[in-house]
Short mmCIF file of C-alpha atoms in Angstrom, two decimals:
data_model
loop_
_atom_site.label_atom_id
_atom_site.label_comp_id
_atom_site.label_asym_id
_atom_site.label_seq_id
_atom_site.Cartn_x
_atom_site.Cartn_y
_atom_site.Cartn_z
CA MET J 1 103.16 -43.58 -164.44
CA ASN J 2 104.39 -40.45 -166.12
CA THR J 3 103.21 -40.19 -169.53
CA MET J 4 105.16 -36.70 -170.47
CA ASN J 5 107.42 -38.76 -172.83
CA GLY J 6 104.57 -39.05 -175.20
CA GLY J 7 102.37 -37.54 -176.94
CA SER J 8 101.69 -33.85 -178.62
CA ALA J 9 102.53 -31.95 -175.30
CA GLU J 10 105.51 -33.05 -175.10
CA LYS J 11 107.44 -32.40 -178.83
CA MET J 12 106.33 -28.56 -177.89
CA THR J 13 109.87 -26.51 -176.65
CA VAL J 14 108.97 -24.74 -173.52
CA ASP J 15 108.34 -21.10 -175.46
CA GLN J 16 105.94 -22.72 -177.03
CA LYS J 17 103.94 -24.19 -173.79
CA LEU J 18 104.87 -20.09 -172.70
CA GLU J 19 103.07 -18.58 -176.20
CA LEU J 20 100.12 -21.06 -175.01
CA LEU J 21 99.31 -20.03 -171.95
CA ARG J 22 100.00 -16.28 -172.08
CA THR J 23 96.74 -17.14 -175.36
CA LYS J 24 94.70 -18.31 -171.79
CA MET J 25 96.02 -15.48 -169.87
CA LYS J 26 94.87 -12.77 -172.68
CA GLU J 27 91.54 -14.73 -173.33
CA ARG J 28 90.69 -14.05 -169.00
CA GLY J 29 92.52 -10.75 -168.38
CA MET J 30 95.02 -11.45 -166.94
CA ASP J 31 98.96 -9.81 -166.55
CA ALA J 32 100.59 -12.97 -164.99
CA TYR J 33 99.80 -16.26 -164.20
CA MET J 34 101.80 -17.77 -160.79
CA VAL J 35 102.49 -22.04 -161.29
CA PRO J 36 104.27 -23.50 -157.69
CA THR J 37 105.27 -26.60 -157.15
CA ALA J 38 102.21 -28.00 -154.98
CA ASP J 39 99.48 -30.48 -154.64
CA PHE J 40 95.75 -29.71 -153.52
CA HIS J 41 97.20 -30.31 -149.57
CA GLU J 42 99.74 -28.77 -149.71
CA SER J 43 102.62 -31.95 -149.64
CA GLU J 44 106.12 -31.13 -149.79
CA TYR J 45 106.30 -34.08 -152.70
CA VAL J 46 104.15 -33.97 -155.43
CA GLY J 47 102.72 -36.97 -157.72
CA ASP J 48 103.04 -37.07 -161.70
CA HIS J 49 99.56 -35.54 -162.39
CA PHE J 50 100.62 -32.54 -160.32
CA LYS J 51 104.02 -31.36 -161.72
CA CYS J 52 102.78 -28.15 -163.20
CA ARG J 53 106.01 -26.56 -162.87
CA GLN J 54 107.80 -29.10 -164.34
CA PHE J 55 105.93 -29.73 -168.14
CA LEU J 56 105.85 -25.73 -168.51
CA THR J 57 110.08 -24.94 -168.02
CA GLY J 58 111.64 -28.45 -168.11
CA PHE J 59 112.73 -27.66 -164.41
CA THR J 60 112.70 -31.11 -163.08
CA GLY J 61 114.04 -30.10 -159.60
CA SER J 62 111.36 -30.97 -155.98
CA ALA J 63 110.92 -27.46 -155.46
CA GLY J 64 110.46 -23.99 -157.48
CA ILE J 65 107.96 -21.57 -158.43
CA ALA J 66 107.28 -20.46 -161.71
CA VAL J 67 105.65 -16.87 -163.02
CA VAL J 68 104.74 -15.78 -166.32
CA THR J 69 103.95 -12.55 -167.75
CA MET J 70 102.94 -10.56 -171.03
CA LYS J 71 107.01 -10.18 -171.99
CA GLU J 72 108.33 -12.56 -169.59
CA ALA J 73 109.09 -16.06 -167.87
CA CYS J 74 110.79 -16.70 -164.36
CA LEU J 75 111.25 -19.11 -162.67
CA TRP J 76 111.97 -19.14 -158.30
CA VAL J 77 115.02 -21.92 -156.81
CA ASP J 78 116.67 -22.09 -154.06
CA GLY J 79 120.68 -23.13 -153.83
CA ARG J 80 120.02 -26.28 -154.15
CA TYR J 81 118.79 -26.04 -157.70
CA PHE J 82 121.25 -23.06 -159.99
CA VAL J 83 123.10 -25.39 -161.33
CA GLN J 84 120.69 -27.88 -162.94
CA ALA J 85 118.24 -24.95 -162.95
CA ALA J 86 121.16 -23.12 -165.21
CA VAL J 87 121.14 -26.30 -167.33
CA GLN J 88 117.30 -27.42 -167.98
CA LEU J 89 116.45 -23.63 -168.67
CA GLN J 90 119.09 -23.28 -171.63
CA GLY J 91 118.11 -22.63 -174.61
CA THR J 92 114.73 -21.16 -173.49
CA SER J 93 113.46 -17.68 -172.78
CA VAL J 94 113.14 -18.94 -169.16
CA LYS J 95 114.71 -16.53 -166.56
CA MET J 96 116.05 -18.17 -163.53
CA MET J 97 115.66 -15.78 -159.86
CA LYS J 98 117.92 -17.36 -157.70
CA MET J 99 116.58 -17.27 -153.72
CA GLY J 100 118.44 -14.89 -151.35
CA GLN J 101 120.64 -13.57 -153.42
CA GLU J 102 121.89 -9.61 -153.83
CA GLY J 103 119.40 -7.95 -155.66
CA VAL J 104 117.07 -10.86 -156.27
CA PRO J 105 113.36 -10.02 -155.58
CA SER J 106 111.27 -12.36 -154.00
CA VAL J 107 107.93 -13.73 -155.04
CA ALA J 108 105.60 -11.76 -154.00
CA GLY J 109 107.89 -8.57 -154.45
CA TYR J 110 108.04 -9.78 -157.92
CA LEU J 111 104.72 -9.50 -158.41
CA GLU J 112 103.92 -6.60 -156.80
CA ALA J 113 105.66 -5.04 -159.09
CA GLU J 114 104.66 -5.70 -162.16
CA VAL J 115 101.27 -6.97 -161.19
CA PRO J 116 99.61 -3.08 -163.21
CA GLU J 117 97.36 -1.09 -161.69
CA ASN J 118 93.52 -2.60 -161.67
CA GLY J 119 95.67 -5.36 -163.10
CA CYS J 120 94.73 -9.38 -162.54
CA LEU J 121 97.00 -12.10 -160.96
CA GLY J 122 96.27 -15.46 -161.89
CA PHE J 123 96.82 -19.10 -160.75
CA ASP J 124 95.04 -22.19 -159.32
CA GLY J 125 93.74 -21.43 -156.52
CA ARG J 126 93.62 -25.34 -155.11
CA VAL J 127 98.00 -25.57 -155.45
CA VAL J 128 98.54 -22.45 -152.97
CA ASN J 129 98.63 -22.34 -149.18
CA ALA J 130 95.59 -19.10 -147.90
CA LEU J 131 98.19 -18.07 -146.01
CA THR J 132 100.28 -17.14 -149.23
CA GLY J 133 96.67 -16.02 -151.32
CA ILE J 134 95.85 -14.01 -148.29
CA ASP J 135 99.20 -11.66 -148.72
CA LEU J 136 99.40 -11.59 -152.55
CA GLU J 137 95.88 -9.44 -151.70
CA LYS J 138 96.55 -7.34 -149.52
CA ARG J 139 99.95 -6.31 -152.02
CA LEU J 140 97.63 -6.73 -154.83
CA LYS J 141 95.20 -4.64 -153.22
CA GLU J 142 96.71 -1.03 -152.94
CA LYS J 143 96.82 -1.03 -156.63
CA ASN J 144 93.08 -1.90 -157.04
CA ALA J 145 94.37 -5.57 -158.65
CA ARG J 146 92.58 -8.50 -158.58
CA ILE J 147 93.00 -12.50 -158.43
CA LEU J 148 91.43 -15.21 -160.27
CA CYS J 149 92.10 -18.61 -158.58
CA SER J 150 89.25 -20.64 -160.24
CA ASP J 151 91.68 -21.29 -163.62
CA ASP J 152 94.11 -24.02 -163.71
CA LEU J 153 95.68 -22.98 -167.08
CA VAL J 154 98.55 -24.90 -167.61
CA GLY J 155 96.33 -28.11 -167.28
CA GLU J 156 94.44 -26.83 -169.80
CA ILE J 157 97.47 -27.21 -172.43
CA TRP J 158 99.22 -30.10 -171.03
CA GLU J 159 97.58 -32.50 -173.39
CA ASP J 160 98.65 -35.23 -172.11
CA ARG J 161 98.22 -34.77 -168.69
CA PRO J 162 99.29 -37.62 -165.69
CA ALA J 163 95.73 -38.73 -163.99
CA LEU J 164 95.34 -38.03 -160.44
CA SER J 165 96.93 -41.35 -158.60
CA MET J 166 94.51 -44.02 -158.00
CA GLU J 167 96.56 -46.03 -156.03
CA PRO J 168 94.79 -48.75 -153.15
CA ALA J 169 94.41 -47.52 -150.20
CA TRP J 170 94.42 -49.59 -146.89
CA ALA J 171 93.72 -49.19 -142.81
CA LEU J 172 96.85 -49.93 -141.02
CA HIS J 173 97.12 -52.33 -137.87
CA GLU J 174 97.01 -51.18 -134.54
CA LYS J 175 99.84 -52.92 -133.93
CA TYR J 176 101.84 -50.72 -136.12
CA ALA J 177 100.00 -47.65 -134.99
CA GLY J 178 99.76 -48.68 -131.32
CA LYS J 179 96.34 -46.43 -130.95
CA THR J 180 93.08 -46.76 -132.61
CA ALA J 181 91.69 -44.06 -135.31
CA GLU J 182 88.93 -43.81 -132.29
CA GLU J 183 90.90 -42.75 -129.54
CA LYS J 184 92.55 -40.40 -132.15
CA LEU J 185 89.69 -38.50 -132.82
CA LYS J 186 88.51 -38.48 -129.12
CA GLU J 187 91.57 -36.86 -128.33
CA LEU J 188 91.39 -34.50 -131.11
CA ARG J 189 88.18 -33.55 -130.37
CA ALA J 190 88.81 -32.36 -127.07
CA LYS J 191 91.64 -30.01 -128.67
CA MET J 192 88.44 -28.37 -130.03
CA LYS J 193 86.52 -28.07 -127.30
CA LYS J 194 89.37 -26.41 -125.73
CA GLU J 195 89.74 -23.72 -129.18
CA HIS J 196 86.14 -23.57 -128.62
CA THR J 197 85.72 -24.54 -132.54
CA ASP J 198 82.32 -26.67 -134.39
CA MET J 199 84.81 -28.51 -137.07
CA TYR J 200 88.46 -28.77 -137.83
CA VAL J 201 88.92 -29.22 -141.30
CA LEU J 202 91.98 -31.09 -142.01
CA THR J 203 93.79 -31.82 -145.63
CA SER J 204 97.60 -32.38 -144.95
CA LEU J 205 98.01 -35.77 -146.44
CA ASP J 206 99.79 -37.35 -143.51
CA ASP J 207 97.97 -35.93 -141.55
CA ILE J 208 94.75 -37.52 -142.20
CA ALA J 209 96.74 -40.77 -142.82
CA TRP J 210 98.31 -40.94 -139.13
CA LEU J 211 94.21 -39.70 -137.85
CA LEU J 212 92.57 -42.23 -139.66
CA ASN J 213 95.52 -45.08 -139.71
CA ILE J 214 94.65 -45.46 -143.17
CA ARG J 215 98.20 -45.46 -145.97
CA GLY J 216 98.23 -45.71 -149.23
CA ASN J 217 101.00 -44.75 -152.54
CA ASP J 218 99.39 -41.29 -154.25
CA ILE J 219 103.14 -40.12 -153.48
CA SER J 220 106.43 -41.55 -154.54
CA TYR J 221 107.70 -42.93 -151.13
CA ASN J 222 104.80 -41.13 -149.02
CA PRO J 223 102.81 -44.13 -147.88
CA VAL J 224 99.37 -40.95 -147.69
CA VAL J 225 96.54 -41.68 -149.85
CA LEU J 226 94.34 -38.41 -151.78
CA SER J 227 91.95 -37.10 -149.82
CA TYR J 228 90.20 -34.24 -147.40
CA VAL J 229 88.53 -34.56 -143.83
CA MET J 230 85.96 -32.40 -141.69
CA ILE J 231 85.43 -33.34 -138.89
CA THR J 232 82.86 -31.99 -135.76
CA MET J 233 81.84 -33.74 -132.93
CA GLU J 234 79.37 -36.00 -134.43
CA ASP J 235 80.42 -37.04 -137.56
CA VAL J 236 84.17 -37.62 -139.96
CA ARG J 237 83.46 -36.54 -143.40
CA LEU J 238 86.21 -38.43 -146.06
CA PHE J 239 86.24 -36.44 -149.41
CA ILE J 240 88.48 -39.51 -151.10
CA ASN J 241 88.30 -41.12 -154.60
CA GLU J 242 86.65 -44.21 -154.21
CA ALA J 243 87.88 -46.29 -156.38
CA VAL J 244 90.83 -46.70 -154.00
CA LEU J 245 88.83 -47.81 -151.47
CA ASN J 246 87.84 -52.15 -151.08
CA ASP J 247 85.70 -53.32 -149.55
CA GLU J 248 87.36 -54.07 -146.63
CA ILE J 249 88.24 -50.11 -145.91
CA CYS J 250 85.45 -49.44 -147.00
CA GLY J 251 83.73 -51.44 -143.35
CA TYR J 252 86.61 -50.14 -141.36
CA LEU J 253 85.68 -46.86 -141.74
CA GLU J 254 82.30 -47.07 -141.93
CA SER J 255 82.53 -48.80 -138.21
CA MET J 256 83.48 -45.97 -136.54
CA GLY J 257 80.92 -44.16 -138.72
CA VAL J 258 83.07 -42.26 -141.27
CA VAL J 259 81.15 -40.99 -144.11
CA ILE J 260 82.96 -41.21 -147.75
CA LEU J 261 82.14 -38.57 -150.43
CA PRO J 262 83.45 -38.06 -153.57
CA TYR J 263 86.79 -36.63 -153.22
CA ASN J 264 86.64 -33.28 -155.16
CA ASP J 265 83.34 -32.69 -153.04
CA ILE J 266 85.29 -31.10 -150.67
CA TYR J 267 84.62 -28.07 -151.74
CA LYS J 268 81.00 -27.83 -152.45
CA GLU J 269 81.13 -29.07 -148.81
CA ALA J 270 82.93 -25.55 -147.21
CA GLY J 271 81.14 -23.95 -149.62
CA ALA J 272 77.96 -24.58 -148.06
CA LEU J 273 79.04 -23.99 -144.11
CA GLN J 274 77.46 -21.07 -142.63
CA GLY J 275 77.94 -20.12 -139.35
CA GLU J 276 80.46 -22.07 -138.35
CA LYS J 277 84.13 -21.66 -135.89
CA VAL J 278 86.53 -23.86 -138.64
CA LEU J 279 89.69 -24.65 -137.32
CA PHE J 280 91.91 -24.20 -140.50
CA GLU J 281 95.62 -24.09 -140.53
CA ARG J 282 95.75 -21.51 -143.62
CA GLU J 283 99.86 -22.22 -143.82
CA LYS J 284 98.92 -25.85 -145.05
CA GLY J 285 95.46 -25.40 -146.63
CA ASN J 286 94.74 -24.35 -149.74
CA TYR J 287 93.35 -20.29 -150.76
CA ALA J 288 90.49 -22.06 -152.94
CA LEU J 289 88.93 -23.74 -150.01
CA TYR J 290 90.03 -20.83 -147.21
CA GLN J 291 88.19 -18.81 -149.90
CA ALA J 292 85.01 -20.84 -149.68
CA MET J 293 85.12 -20.67 -146.65
CA ALA J 294 86.14 -17.50 -145.23
CA ALA J 295 82.77 -15.31 -145.72
CA GLN J 296 80.36 -17.05 -144.26
CA ASN J 297 82.23 -18.96 -141.38
CA GLU J 298 85.15 -17.80 -138.94
CA ILE J 299 88.38 -19.03 -139.38
CA ILE J 300 90.12 -19.93 -136.44
CA ASP J 301 93.85 -20.10 -137.76
CA ARG J 302 95.78 -22.48 -135.40
CA MET J 303 98.92 -25.16 -136.38
CA ASN J 304 97.18 -29.15 -136.95
CA PRO J 305 97.10 -30.67 -133.43
CA THR J 306 97.24 -33.26 -135.28
CA SER J 307 100.71 -32.19 -136.18
CA GLU J 308 101.74 -32.02 -132.37
CA ALA J 309 99.61 -35.58 -131.75
CA LYS J 310 101.51 -37.15 -133.85
CA ALA J 311 105.14 -36.22 -133.48
CA LYS J 312 104.42 -37.59 -129.60
CA LYS J 313 105.38 -41.25 -130.13
CA ASN J 314 103.68 -43.65 -128.34
CA PRO J 315 105.06 -47.23 -127.14
CA VAL J 316 104.83 -49.04 -129.89
CA GLU J 317 105.56 -46.94 -132.99
CA VAL J 318 108.22 -46.28 -130.96
CA GLU J 319 109.62 -50.02 -131.08
CA ASN J 320 108.59 -49.72 -134.74
CA GLU J 321 110.81 -46.74 -135.62
CA LYS J 322 114.02 -49.16 -134.16
CA LYS J 323 112.74 -51.88 -136.29
CA ALA J 324 112.51 -49.62 -139.51
CA HIS J 325 115.82 -48.15 -138.77
CA ILE J 326 117.06 -51.86 -138.16
CA LYS J 327 116.48 -52.63 -141.38
CA ASP J 328 117.48 -49.81 -143.34
CA GLY J 329 120.92 -50.13 -141.82
CA ILE J 330 120.87 -53.31 -142.73
CA ALA J 331 119.54 -52.24 -146.55
CA VAL J 332 122.74 -49.53 -146.44
CA THR J 333 125.27 -52.21 -145.99
CA ARG J 334 124.31 -54.23 -148.40
CA LEU J 335 124.39 -51.32 -150.84
CA MET J 336 128.41 -50.16 -149.39
CA TYR J 337 129.61 -53.96 -149.91
#
């Protein structure tokens, strides 16, 4: 549950929060700090723990990117939110940047212009995808500017921040999935072999849920479990908060040879890899994880093979989609009446 309605942090104004953030930035020598709308898995929708941009700016839309410098704060929103953002930013010093409008720079273009020579851009590397991070690296290199991506500064000023979700996970029966996780892993390893990769690092939650036939409730209206997966030809390592697993799902996972490890250990494990050919989709994986692996390993940037595989519905899934549409139609009809 979101606890932002209580506590001292919520009583602060947006501008007070921005000044606290600037104090943290100054301590670390940062000239700009970027706050996207994302979790550690580049999910389209995020749980309450990850609503840093909302906390900082007061804008509650599902998409937007905030950038704070020492002289101004800007919020990029798309056309869906021009009216909402104008209302919610009223009375604050945050400037709305209308994406796609003439004369409005992109976030990357703005940072390229505003970060000074020998300057520093900060962001939490776990909530920025690797593709974006690499692009910003290249843009700032010409100015001899650096990126500091190890600090979650908004988290440092958000005193009553909601905890990471720990909703119970469960295994999805084959009668709904139409294919066992063992079958999916076998097909995946065949794809890995074709790509000449030793390891597949998967961070997107819908892909993980599909691959292992597990479900959860860590994001509203998205049946996913906060987790990461590392897959080799020999083993599967699942990084997850063990508190969400009961004996039944633990037994299910262990029966497939899945090794269960603490959620945040993914970064330590990734940093320990050496000389591996790692299949990792940079657009779906976060920058911090990429940075942990890139120096000592060869990164094979391909679309997640699980994304393509889960798009091909088997007969059981097709039949269950039909049943779901019928139930949905009944619900809509009842609402109309």
